[in-house]
C-alpha cells in the first residue's frame, strides 16, 4: 500500500466514480483502476461494488475511508513542515532543561540542530524539577522541555517522548581510593565524603537510599549549584553521585568515573505542549528523537 493508492481511493469516494476521480487526479482511468485493483489484492478484499459505471463502497471500503483521510492529512502536514523548514533561515527554539540533561543529551541535540539550522537560536531556560518543566511547557513559556525522572511523568496537556535512559555513576578525584576498579558497590561508599544534590532530586534520593541500606557515608556538600560539583570533586572535597551525562566532562577534567552496583536508572524525556509546534521547535523535536545520545560515554 502506498500513498498514491490512498489518494486514488479517496478521490473515487469524493467524486463518486472512477472517471471523475481520474480526471481530478490527472491520470488515465485504466491506470487509476489498476492501482485500486492492486490495493484490493494487497488488502485481500474488495473496496468497491462495481455496478455498470456506478461504484459503491463495500463494508471494508467504508471502514477504510476515515483512516485513509487521516494518513493523507498527516502527509500534508509533513510536507508543509518540510517546506517551512527548508526555508528556515532564522527563528528561535525555547526549551526548558534540568541541569544534568543540560550536559547531555542537550549538548548533542543542539550541536546537530545547529548544523542543520545555523540561523535558528536555541534559548535554554533552567528548571530544576519535572513539575517545573511541565508547567513552563503547559503555560507556553517554553515549547519544549528536557527532563530526567525515575518514573513516567504522564503530564496532563503535555506530550512526553522518551529520549534515552541514563544511569547514575560515581565520580571520584584523580587519586581516588578505589584503585583500578571500574565499578563501586554501594557498600564501598562507607566512610566516604559524598557531594550530592539538594533534597528532592533523584541523585539525592539515591544517596539517601544507599544510606538507608546501612552504608555509613557522610554528606559533605549539598550543591544547589550543580556546576560546582565537579570542581569540588577535582579539588578533593569528596566523591559525587551523578548521572552518566557527566561522564565525558568528568574524564576530560581528570576525574575517575565508576559504575555503581547495583545500577539505578532515570528516564530522559522530551516534553512539548499538546498543540501544533512552530517549525523550529518541530525540527528540534525530530532531531532530538532521532538522535542516538550515547556518544558521551
Coordinates of C-alpha atoms in Angstrom, one line a residue:
X1 CA 0.0 0.0 0.0
X2 CA 1.3 3.4 -0.9
X3 CA 0.1 7.0 -0.6
X4 CA -0.8 7.2 -4.3
X5 CA -3.2 4.3 -3.9
X6 CA -4.8 6.0 -0.9
X7 CA -5.1 9.3 -2.9
X8 CA -6.9 7.5 -5.7
X9 CA -9.2 5.7 -3.3
X10 CA -10.2 8.9 -1.5
X11 CA -10.7 10.7 -4.9
X12 CA -13.1 7.9 -6.1
X13 CA -15.1 8.3 -2.9
X14 CA -15.1 12.1 -3.1
X15 CA -16.0 12.2 -6.8
X16 CA -18.4 9.3 -6.9
X17 CA -16.7 7.3 -9.6
X18 CA -13.5 6.3 -11.4
X19 CA -13.8 8.5 -14.4
X20 CA -14.3 11.7 -12.4
X21 CA -11.6 10.7 -10.0
X22 CA -9.1 10.1 -12.8
X23 CA -9.9 13.5 -14.3
X24 CA -9.4 15.2 -10.9
X25 CA -6.1 13.4 -10.3
X26 CA -4.9 14.0 -13.9
X27 CA -4.3 10.3 -14.6
X28 CA -5.6 7.9 -17.2
X29 CA -8.6 5.9 -15.9
X30 CA -7.0 2.5 -16.6
X31 CA -4.0 3.4 -14.5
X32 CA -6.3 4.5 -11.6
X33 CA -8.3 1.3 -11.9
X34 CA -5.2 -0.8 -11.9
X35 CA -3.9 0.9 -8.8
X36 CA -7.1 0.3 -6.9
X37 CA -7.1 -3.4 -8.1
X38 CA -3.6 -3.8 -6.7
X39 CA -4.7 -2.2 -3.4
X40 CA -7.6 -4.6 -3.2
X41 CA -5.3 -7.5 -3.8
X42 CA -2.9 -6.4 -1.1
X43 CA -5.8 -6.0 1.3
X44 CA -7.4 -9.2 0.3
X45 CA -10.8 -7.7 0.0
X46 CA -12.9 -5.6 -2.4
X47 CA -13.3 -1.9 -1.6
X48 CA -16.0 -1.1 -4.2
X49 CA -19.0 -2.8 -5.7
X50 CA -18.9 -2.0 -9.4
X51 CA -22.4 -1.9 -11.0
X52 CA -22.0 -0.7 -14.6
X53 CA -20.5 2.7 -14.4
X54 CA -21.5 3.2 -10.9
X55 CA -19.5 2.3 -7.8
X56 CA -20.5 1.8 -4.2
X57 CA -18.3 1.2 -1.2
X58 CA -18.2 -2.2 0.4
X59 CA -18.2 -2.6 4.2
X60 CA -14.4 -2.8 4.0
X61 CA -14.3 0.3 1.8
X62 CA -16.5 2.3 4.3
X63 CA -14.2 1.2 7.2
X64 CA -11.2 2.4 5.3
X65 CA -12.3 6.0 4.4
X66 CA -11.5 7.8 7.6
X67 CA -8.1 6.1 8.2
X68 CA -7.1 6.9 4.6
X69 CA -8.1 10.5 5.1
X70 CA -6.0 10.6 8.3
X71 CA -3.0 9.3 6.6
X72 CA -3.3 11.8 3.8
X73 CA -3.8 14.7 6.3
X74 CA -0.7 13.6 8.1
X75 CA 1.2 13.5 4.9
X76 CA 0.0 17.0 4.0
X77 CA 1.2 18.3 7.4
X78 CA 4.6 16.6 7.0
X79 CA 5.0 18.2 3.5
X80 CA 4.1 21.6 4.9
X81 CA 6.5 21.2 7.7
X82 CA 9.3 20.2 5.4
X83 CA 8.6 23.1 3.1
X84 CA 8.7 25.6 6.0
X85 CA 11.9 24.1 7.4
X86 CA 13.6 24.2 4.0
X87 CA 13.4 27.9 4.1
X88 CA 14.0 28.3 7.8
X89 CA 16.9 30.8 7.9
X90 CA 16.0 32.3 11.2
X91 CA 13.9 31.7 14.2
X92 CA 14.1 30.6 17.9
X93 CA 13.5 27.5 19.9
X94 CA 12.7 27.9 23.6
X95 CA 13.5 24.8 25.7
X96 CA 13.5 24.3 29.5
X97 CA 16.2 21.9 30.7
X98 CA 17.1 20.3 34.0
X99 CA 20.8 20.7 35.0
X100 CA 22.2 17.2 34.3
X101 CA 20.3 17.0 31.0
X102 CA 21.8 20.3 30.0
X103 CA 25.2 18.5 29.9
X104 CA 23.8 15.6 27.9
X105 CA 21.8 14.9 25.8
X106 CA 21.2 18.6 25.2
X107 CA 24.7 19.3 24.0
X108 CA 24.5 16.6 21.3
X109 CA 21.0 17.6 20.3
X110 CA 21.8 21.3 20.0
X111 CA 25.0 20.6 18.1
X112 CA 23.2 18.5 15.5
X113 CA 20.4 21.1 15.3
X114 CA 22.8 23.9 14.8
X115 CA 24.5 22.0 11.9
X116 CA 21.1 21.7 10.1
X117 CA 19.7 25.2 11.0
X118 CA 22.6 27.6 11.8
X119 CA 20.3 30.6 11.7
X120 CA 18.0 29.5 14.4
X121 CA 18.7 30.5 18.0
X122 CA 18.2 27.9 20.8
X123 CA 17.2 29.6 24.1
X124 CA 17.8 27.3 27.1
X125 CA 15.9 28.1 30.3
X126 CA 16.9 26.4 33.6
X127 CA 14.4 24.3 35.5
X128 CA 15.2 22.0 38.5
X129 CA 12.3 19.6 38.8
X130 CA 10.0 17.8 36.3
X131 CA 6.8 19.6 37.6
X132 CA 8.5 23.0 37.0
X133 CA 9.4 21.9 33.4
X134 CA 5.9 20.7 32.8
X135 CA 4.4 23.9 34.0
X136 CA 6.7 26.0 31.7
X137 CA 5.6 23.9 28.7
X138 CA 1.9 23.9 29.7
X139 CA 1.7 27.7 30.2
X140 CA 3.6 28.3 26.9
X141 CA 6.8 29.9 28.4
X142 CA 8.7 27.2 26.5
X143 CA 7.6 25.0 23.7
X144 CA 9.9 22.1 24.7
X145 CA 11.5 20.7 27.9
X146 CA 14.2 18.1 28.5
X147 CA 13.8 16.4 31.9
X148 CA 15.0 13.3 33.8
X149 CA 12.8 11.3 36.1
X150 CA 12.8 8.0 37.8
X151 CA 9.1 7.4 36.9
X152 CA 6.9 8.1 33.9
X153 CA 5.5 11.6 34.2
X154 CA 2.2 11.3 32.3
X155 CA 1.6 15.0 32.3
X156 CA -1.8 16.4 31.5
X157 CA -1.9 18.6 28.4
X158 CA 1.8 17.9 27.7
X159 CA 3.2 15.2 25.4
X160 CA 6.1 13.1 26.8
X161 CA 8.6 11.5 24.4
X162 CA 11.3 9.1 25.8
X163 CA 14.7 10.1 24.6
X164 CA 17.1 7.8 26.4
X165 CA 17.9 6.1 29.7
X166 CA 20.8 7.3 31.9
X167 CA 22.3 5.5 34.9
X168 CA 24.0 7.0 37.9
X169 CA 27.7 6.9 38.2
X170 CA 30.3 7.6 40.9
X171 CA 32.8 10.4 40.1
X172 CA 36.0 10.5 42.2
X173 CA 39.2 12.6 42.3
X174 CA 42.1 11.6 40.2
X175 CA 43.8 9.9 43.2
X176 CA 40.6 8.2 44.3
X177 CA 40.8 5.3 46.8
X178 CA 39.2 2.7 44.6
X179 CA 42.4 1.8 42.8
X180 CA 42.0 0.4 39.3
X181 CA 38.4 -0.6 39.9
X182 CA 35.8 0.5 37.3
X183 CA 32.8 -0.4 39.5
X184 CA 31.9 0.5 43.0
X185 CA 29.3 -1.3 45.1
X186 CA 27.1 0.8 47.3
X187 CA 28.8 -0.6 50.3
X188 CA 32.2 0.8 49.0
X189 CA 30.9 4.3 49.8
X190 CA 31.1 3.6 53.6
X191 CA 33.3 6.2 55.3
X192 CA 33.4 8.5 52.2
X193 CA 32.5 12.1 52.0
X194 CA 29.8 12.5 49.3
X195 CA 28.9 15.6 47.3
X196 CA 25.3 15.4 46.3
X197 CA 22.3 17.4 45.1
X198 CA 19.8 19.0 47.4
X199 CA 16.9 17.0 48.9
X200 CA 14.1 16.3 46.4
X201 CA 16.4 15.4 43.5
X202 CA 16.8 11.9 42.0
X203 CA 20.5 11.9 42.8
X204 CA 19.9 12.8 46.4
X205 CA 17.2 10.2 46.6
X206 CA 19.7 7.6 45.5
X207 CA 22.3 8.7 48.1
X208 CA 19.6 8.6 50.9
X209 CA 18.6 5.2 49.7
X210 CA 22.2 4.0 49.9
X211 CA 22.4 5.3 53.5
X212 CA 19.1 3.6 54.3
X213 CA 20.8 0.3 53.3
X214 CA 23.1 0.8 56.2
X215 CA 26.1 2.4 54.4
X216 CA 27.8 4.9 56.7
X217 CA 28.7 7.7 54.3
X218 CA 28.9 11.3 55.1
X219 CA 27.2 14.0 53.1
X220 CA 29.9 16.6 52.8
X221 CA 28.3 19.1 50.4
X222 CA 24.7 19.7 49.2
X223 CA 25.3 21.6 46.0
X224 CA 22.4 23.6 44.8
X225 CA 24.7 24.9 42.1
X226 CA 25.3 21.7 40.2
X227 CA 28.1 23.2 38.1
X228 CA 30.1 23.4 41.4
X229 CA 30.0 19.6 42.0
X230 CA 32.7 18.5 39.5
X231 CA 35.2 21.2 40.7
X232 CA 34.6 20.1 44.3
X233 CA 35.4 16.6 43.3
X234 CA 38.5 17.5 41.4
X235 CA 39.7 19.5 44.4
X236 CA 39.3 16.5 46.7
X237 CA 36.2 17.6 48.6
X238 CA 34.7 14.2 48.2
X239 CA 33.1 11.8 45.7
X240 CA 29.8 12.5 43.8
X241 CA 26.9 10.5 42.6
X242 CA 25.9 12.0 39.2
X243 CA 24.1 10.9 36.1
X244 CA 26.2 9.4 33.4
X245 CA 25.6 12.6 31.3
X246 CA 28.7 13.9 33.2
X247 CA 31.0 11.1 32.1
X248 CA 32.8 12.8 29.3
X249 CA 33.2 16.1 31.2
X250 CA 34.4 14.4 34.3
X251 CA 37.0 12.3 32.5
X252 CA 38.2 15.3 30.5
X253 CA 38.8 17.1 33.8
X254 CA 40.9 14.2 35.1
X255 CA 38.3 12.7 37.4
X256 CA 37.7 8.9 37.7
X257 CA 34.3 7.5 36.7
X258 CA 33.0 4.3 38.1
X259 CA 29.8 2.4 37.6
X260 CA 27.6 1.9 40.6
X261 CA 26.4 -1.6 41.6
X262 CA 23.5 -2.2 41.7
X263 CA 22.8 0.3 38.9
X264 CA 20.0 2.9 39.1
X265 CA 18.5 4.5 36.0
X266 CA 16.5 7.5 35.2
X267 CA 14.4 8.2 32.1
X268 CA 15.3 11.2 30.0
X269 CA 12.2 12.6 28.2
X270 CA 11.4 15.5 25.8
X271 CA 8.2 17.3 26.6
X272 CA 6.1 19.5 24.3
X273 CA 2.8 21.3 24.6
X274 CA -0.2 19.4 23.3
X275 CA -0.6 21.7 20.3
X276 CA 1.0 22.3 16.9
X277 CA 4.6 23.3 17.3
X278 CA 6.4 26.1 15.5
X279 CA 8.6 24.8 12.6
X280 CA 11.8 25.4 14.6
X281 CA 10.5 23.6 17.6
X282 CA 9.2 20.8 15.4
X283 CA 12.5 20.4 13.8
X284 CA 14.3 20.4 17.1
X285 CA 12.0 17.7 18.4
X286 CA 12.6 15.5 15.4
X287 CA 16.3 15.8 15.7
X288 CA 16.1 15.0 19.5
X289 CA 14.0 11.9 19.0
X290 CA 16.0 10.6 16.0
X291 CA 19.5 11.0 17.5
X292 CA 21.4 8.4 19.4
X293 CA 22.6 10.0 22.5
X294 CA 25.3 7.6 23.7
X295 CA 28.3 9.5 22.4
X296 CA 29.1 10.9 25.9
X297 CA 30.2 7.5 27.1

